[in-house]
Amino acid sequence: MDGWLREVERRPILSVLCSSLAFMLLETLLKVLPRPHAINRDPWKSFKWKNLSVSLVHSLLTGPWAIFCVFQYPLIVYDLNSSTPVSYLLVVVSTGYFIHDARDIMFSGYARESWEFLLHHIM
C-alpha cells in the first residue's frame, strides 16, 4: 500500500482527477438505479436526489476516515502542517469530490437554484 500512496503524493493533480472521476462514475451509477417516482417526474428533484446521494456517499466515506486519521496520529489536531499518507489521501479524495460536485452543479443548469451547495465548497 505504501508504494501507491507514494505515487499519490508524487502526482497530486492526477490523483485528484482520478478521485473526481470516481465520483463521476458513482453519479453515473446513481442515474441508473431505481428512484422514487416523485423524484423521477421533476428534473430539479432528480438532480438534487443524485447530487445529495453522491454527497452522502462522500460523507459516509470521509467522516470515519477523518476520525481514523486522528486516532492514527492524534498530534494532527494541533499541528495542521503535518500529515500522514492516509490523511493526505483523505484530502486528495475530498478535493476530487469538491471538484466533481462544483462541476456537476455549474454544468447542470441548476447553479442559481443550488448556489448554497457551491458556497459550502468554497468555504
XYZ file of N, CA and C in Angstrom:
369
model
N 0.825 -1.198 0.000
C 0.000 0.000 0.000
C 0.863 1.253 0.000
N 2.006 1.200 0.663
C 2.843 2.385 0.736
C 3.323 2.841 -0.638
N 3.562 1.887 -1.535
C 4.044 2.239 -2.870
C 3.066 3.117 -3.628
N 1.812 2.741 -3.630
C 0.851 3.556 -4.382
C 0.518 4.847 -3.648
N 0.627 4.864 -2.313
C 0.430 6.121 -1.584
C 1.539 7.113 -1.914
N 2.757 6.610 -2.109
C 3.852 7.495 -2.529
C 3.576 8.058 -3.916
N 2.996 7.252 -4.782
C 2.640 7.741 -6.122
C 1.576 8.831 -6.046
N 0.626 8.672 -5.136
C -0.405 9.705 -4.942
C 0.253 11.011 -4.526
N 1.228 10.937 -3.618
C 1.918 12.143 -3.164
C 2.784 12.749 -4.259
N 3.325 11.931 -5.140
C 4.154 12.443 -6.241
C 3.318 13.088 -7.341
N 2.110 12.608 -7.524
C 1.248 13.096 -8.611
C -0.096 13.550 -8.044
N -0.102 14.634 -7.275
C -1.352 15.035 -6.616
C -2.451 15.446 -7.596
N -2.100 16.123 -8.677
C -3.134 16.579 -9.619
C -3.794 15.380 -10.286
N -2.995 14.441 -10.736
C -3.550 13.230 -11.351
C -4.411 12.466 -10.347
N -3.962 12.405 -9.109
C -4.717 11.693 -8.071
C -6.053 12.365 -7.789
N -6.061 13.696 -7.737
C -7.317 14.430 -7.526
C -8.254 14.202 -8.706
N -7.716 14.229 -9.925
C -8.555 13.981 -11.104
C -9.122 12.563 -11.091
N -8.346 11.594 -10.652
C -8.853 10.217 -10.540
C -9.967 10.129 -9.504
N -9.805 10.839 -8.402
C -10.852 10.868 -7.382
C -12.123 11.494 -7.941
N -11.957 12.587 -8.661
C -13.111 13.254 -9.267
C -13.809 12.318 -10.255
N -13.027 11.593 -11.023
C -13.580 10.622 -11.970
C -14.344 9.515 -11.242
N -13.839 9.079 -10.105
C -14.534 8.044 -9.328
C -15.904 8.539 -8.877
N -15.992 9.800 -8.447
C -17.291 10.344 -8.051
C -18.199 10.529 -9.271
N -17.612 10.807 -10.431
C -18.402 10.902 -11.651
C -18.992 9.535 -12.008
N -18.204 8.484 -11.828
C -18.704 7.126 -12.078
C -19.810 6.758 -11.092
N -19.652 7.163 -9.845
C -20.705 6.937 -8.852
C -21.988 7.648 -9.273
N -21.855 8.873 -9.749
C -23.024 9.626 -10.220
C -23.708 8.894 -11.372
N -22.923 8.355 -12.294
C -23.478 7.604 -13.419
C -24.229 6.372 -12.924
N -23.669 5.685 -11.948
C -24.340 4.525 -11.360
C -25.663 4.933 -10.718
N -25.661 6.057 -10.018
C -26.886 6.515 -9.352
C -27.983 6.885 -10.350
N -27.603 7.259 -11.562
C -28.598 7.604 -12.584
C -29.384 6.380 -13.045
N -28.767 5.204 -12.974
C -29.446 4.005 -13.467
C -30.134 3.213 -12.361
N -29.822 3.511 -11.110
C -30.501 2.821 -10.007
C -31.923 3.355 -9.843
N -32.846 2.529 -9.372
C -34.227 2.992 -9.200
C -34.331 4.107 -8.157
N -35.241 5.042 -8.451
C -35.511 6.164 -7.540
C -37.013 6.241 -7.317
N -37.432 6.953 -6.267
C -38.875 7.143 -6.056
C -39.512 7.846 -7.261
N -40.751 7.496 -7.563
C -41.435 8.067 -8.728
C -41.561 9.579 -8.635
N -41.779 10.106 -7.452
C -41.906 11.566 -7.292
C -40.621 12.273 -7.699
N -39.500 11.627 -7.512
C -38.204 12.202 -7.890
C -38.055 12.187 -9.408
N -38.454 11.103 -10.040
C -38.282 10.962 -11.489
C -39.102 11.962 -12.291
N -40.223 12.419 -11.749
C -41.105 13.319 -12.501
C -40.606 14.757 -12.555
N -39.745 15.138 -11.652
C -39.291 16.523 -11.556
C -37.774 16.584 -11.779
N -37.321 17.226 -12.872
C -35.876 17.280 -13.149
C -35.057 17.904 -12.015
N -35.592 18.956 -11.368
C -34.871 19.589 -10.262
C -34.714 18.617 -9.095
N -35.796 17.899 -8.753
C -35.720 16.920 -7.667
C -34.781 15.772 -8.033
N -34.800 15.388 -9.289
C -33.920 14.322 -9.752
C -32.451 14.735 -9.616
N -32.151 15.975 -9.999
C -30.788 16.483 -9.848
C -30.386 16.514 -8.380
N -31.260 17.048 -7.523
C -30.939 17.137 -6.096
C -30.749 15.749 -5.482
N -31.606 14.812 -5.864
C -31.508 13.444 -5.346
C -30.134 12.858 -5.673
N -29.740 12.996 -6.931
C -28.452 12.462 -7.369
C -27.305 13.186 -6.667
N -27.366 14.507 -6.617
C -26.303 15.302 -6.011
C -26.158 15.005 -4.518
N -27.275 14.951 -3.825
C -27.226 14.676 -2.385
C -26.831 13.228 -2.092
N -27.162 12.316 -2.996
C -26.748 10.917 -2.816
C -25.231 10.777 -2.925
N -24.635 11.457 -3.909
C -23.173 11.439 -4.036
C -22.544 12.090 -2.807
N -23.137 13.182 -2.348
C -22.648 13.869 -1.151
C -22.715 12.954 0.070
N -23.793 12.199 0.190
C -23.940 11.267 1.310
C -22.850 10.198 1.273
N -22.587 9.657 0.092
C -21.532 8.643 -0.030
C -20.187 9.246 0.376
N -19.915 10.469 -0.089
C -18.661 11.135 0.283
C -18.557 11.294 1.800
N -19.622 11.746 2.429
C -19.557 11.983 3.879
C -19.469 10.671 4.666
N -20.167 9.626 4.205
C -20.074 8.326 4.885
C -18.675 7.720 4.755
N -18.008 8.036 3.667
C -16.648 7.556 3.450
C -15.628 8.376 4.242
N -15.715 9.694 4.135
C -14.655 10.542 4.687
C -14.820 10.865 6.173
N -16.032 10.820 6.696
C -16.225 11.085 8.124
C -15.471 10.090 8.999
N -15.750 8.797 8.854
C -14.987 7.810 9.638
C -13.489 7.821 9.305
N -13.171 8.108 8.048
C -11.777 8.174 7.622
C -11.042 9.275 8.387
N -11.673 10.438 8.527
C -11.063 11.552 9.267
C -10.867 11.186 10.739
N -11.850 10.520 11.317
C -11.719 10.087 12.715
C -10.560 9.098 12.850
N -10.452 8.186 11.894
C -9.334 7.241 11.892
C -7.995 7.977 11.827
N -7.927 9.019 10.997
C -6.683 9.795 10.874
C -6.284 10.413 12.207
N -7.260 10.897 12.956
C -6.971 11.495 14.265
C -6.514 10.422 15.253
N -7.150 9.259 15.231
C -6.720 8.170 16.118
C -5.327 7.667 15.741
N -5.061 7.636 14.443
C -3.767 7.157 13.976
C -2.637 8.112 14.366
N -2.896 9.409 14.290
C -1.878 10.416 14.583
C -2.548 11.586 15.302
N -2.755 11.481 16.610
C -3.501 12.498 17.365
C -2.916 13.906 17.286
N -1.605 14.029 17.091
C -0.989 15.357 17.027
C -1.440 16.167 15.814
N -2.065 15.504 14.851
C -2.539 16.216 13.661
C -3.573 17.287 14.025
N -4.243 17.097 15.144
C -5.235 18.075 15.603
C -4.555 19.390 15.975
N -3.336 19.309 16.486
C -2.616 20.502 16.945
C -1.624 21.030 15.913
N -1.099 20.141 15.097
C -0.104 20.522 14.098
C -0.702 20.326 12.710
N -1.367 21.348 12.217
C -2.084 21.226 10.947
C -1.153 21.170 9.742
N 0.134 21.433 9.940
C 1.094 21.333 8.840
C 1.614 19.913 8.667
N 1.296 19.042 9.592
C 1.748 17.658 9.487
C 0.675 16.820 8.798
N 1.113 15.679 8.299
C 0.146 14.757 7.697
C 0.731 13.353 7.709
N -0.143 12.412 7.507
C 0.259 11.026 7.297
C -0.163 10.678 5.877
N 0.355 9.607 5.309
C -0.097 9.232 3.965
C -1.617 9.032 3.889
N -2.197 8.477 4.943
C -3.649 8.231 4.946
C -4.426 9.544 5.011
N -3.946 10.505 5.801
C -4.643 11.798 5.870
C -4.441 12.589 4.580
N -3.273 12.439 3.956
C -3.031 13.091 2.668
C -4.004 12.551 1.618
N -4.184 11.242 1.613
C -5.115 10.627 0.669
C -6.544 11.099 0.923
N -6.896 11.299 2.172
C -8.222 11.834 2.512
C -8.430 13.202 1.872
N -7.419 14.052 1.933
C -7.513 15.381 1.318
C -7.628 15.258 -0.200
N -6.877 14.348 -0.792
C -6.941 14.132 -2.241
C -8.341 13.686 -2.658
N -8.902 12.717 -1.951
C -10.240 12.204 -2.284
C -11.292 13.297 -2.113
N -11.207 14.053 -1.035
C -12.187 15.120 -0.800
C -12.058 16.236 -1.823
N -10.835 16.579 -2.205
C -10.647 17.604 -3.234
C -11.249 17.141 -4.555
N -11.056 15.882 -4.884
C -11.680 15.335 -6.090
C -13.191 15.413 -6.025
N -13.749 15.136 -4.857
C -15.201 15.247 -4.685
C -15.657 16.696 -4.855
N -14.951 17.644 -4.244
C -15.348 19.052 -4.343
C -15.319 19.519 -5.795
N -14.299 19.112 -6.536
C -14.217 19.476 -7.955
C -15.370 18.847 -8.719
N -15.631 17.578 -8.468
C -16.747 16.907 -9.150
C -18.070 17.604 -8.851
N -18.322 17.883 -7.584
C -19.607 18.466 -7.196
C -19.774 19.872 -7.764
N -18.717 20.674 -7.714
C -18.795 22.027 -8.275
C -19.058 21.964 -9.777
N -18.372 21.066 -10.483
C -18.594 20.903 -11.921
C -20.024 20.445 -12.197
N -20.483 19.501 -11.416
C -21.839 18.977 -11.589
C -22.876 20.084 -11.424
N -22.708 20.905 -10.412
C -23.666 21.988 -10.160
C -23.595 23.035 -11.264
N -22.385 23.440 -11.638
C -22.247 24.514 -12.630
C -22.769 24.112 -14.002
N -22.564 22.851 -14.388
C -22.970 22.425 -15.721
C -24.333 21.742 -15.763
N -25.015 21.683 -14.642
C -26.322 21.023 -14.593
C -27.449 21.925 -15.074
N -27.202 23.229 -15.076
C -28.271 24.176 -15.369
C -29.002 24.623 -14.116
N -28.570 24.136 -12.958
C -29.225 24.479 -11.693
C -28.305 25.264 -10.759
N -27.321 25.939 -11.303
C -26.364 26.669 -10.456
C -27.062 27.752 -9.632
N -28.016 28.456 -10.230
C -28.719 29.504 -9.477
C -29.569 28.921 -8.355
N -30.193 27.803 -8.614
C -31.049 27.183 -7.607
C -30.242 26.512 -6.495
N -28.975 26.228 -6.761
C -28.173 25.499 -5.775
C -26.882 26.239 -5.427
N -26.958 27.551 -5.369
C -25.775 28.361 -5.041
C -25.201 28.003 -3.667
N -26.062 27.595 -2.733
C -25.560 27.268 -1.389
C -24.674 26.024 -1.401
N -24.933 25.098 -2.343
C -24.060 23.930 -2.462
C -22.667 24.357 -2.921
N -22.627 25.276 -3.898
C -21.336 25.789 -4.359
C -20.620 26.546 -3.251
N -21.366 27.347 -2.520
C -20.783 28.169 -1.468
C -20.115 27.316 -0.387
N -20.722 26.203 -0.037
C -20.116 25.398 1.033
C -18.806 24.737 0.592
N -18.572 24.591 -0.708
C -17.284 24.072 -1.176
C -16.210 25.150 -1.155
N -16.611 26.382 -1.384
C -15.653 27.489 -1.366
C -15.171 27.754 0.052
N -16.090 27.617 1.014
C -15.719 27.884 2.401
C -14.990 26.697 2.941
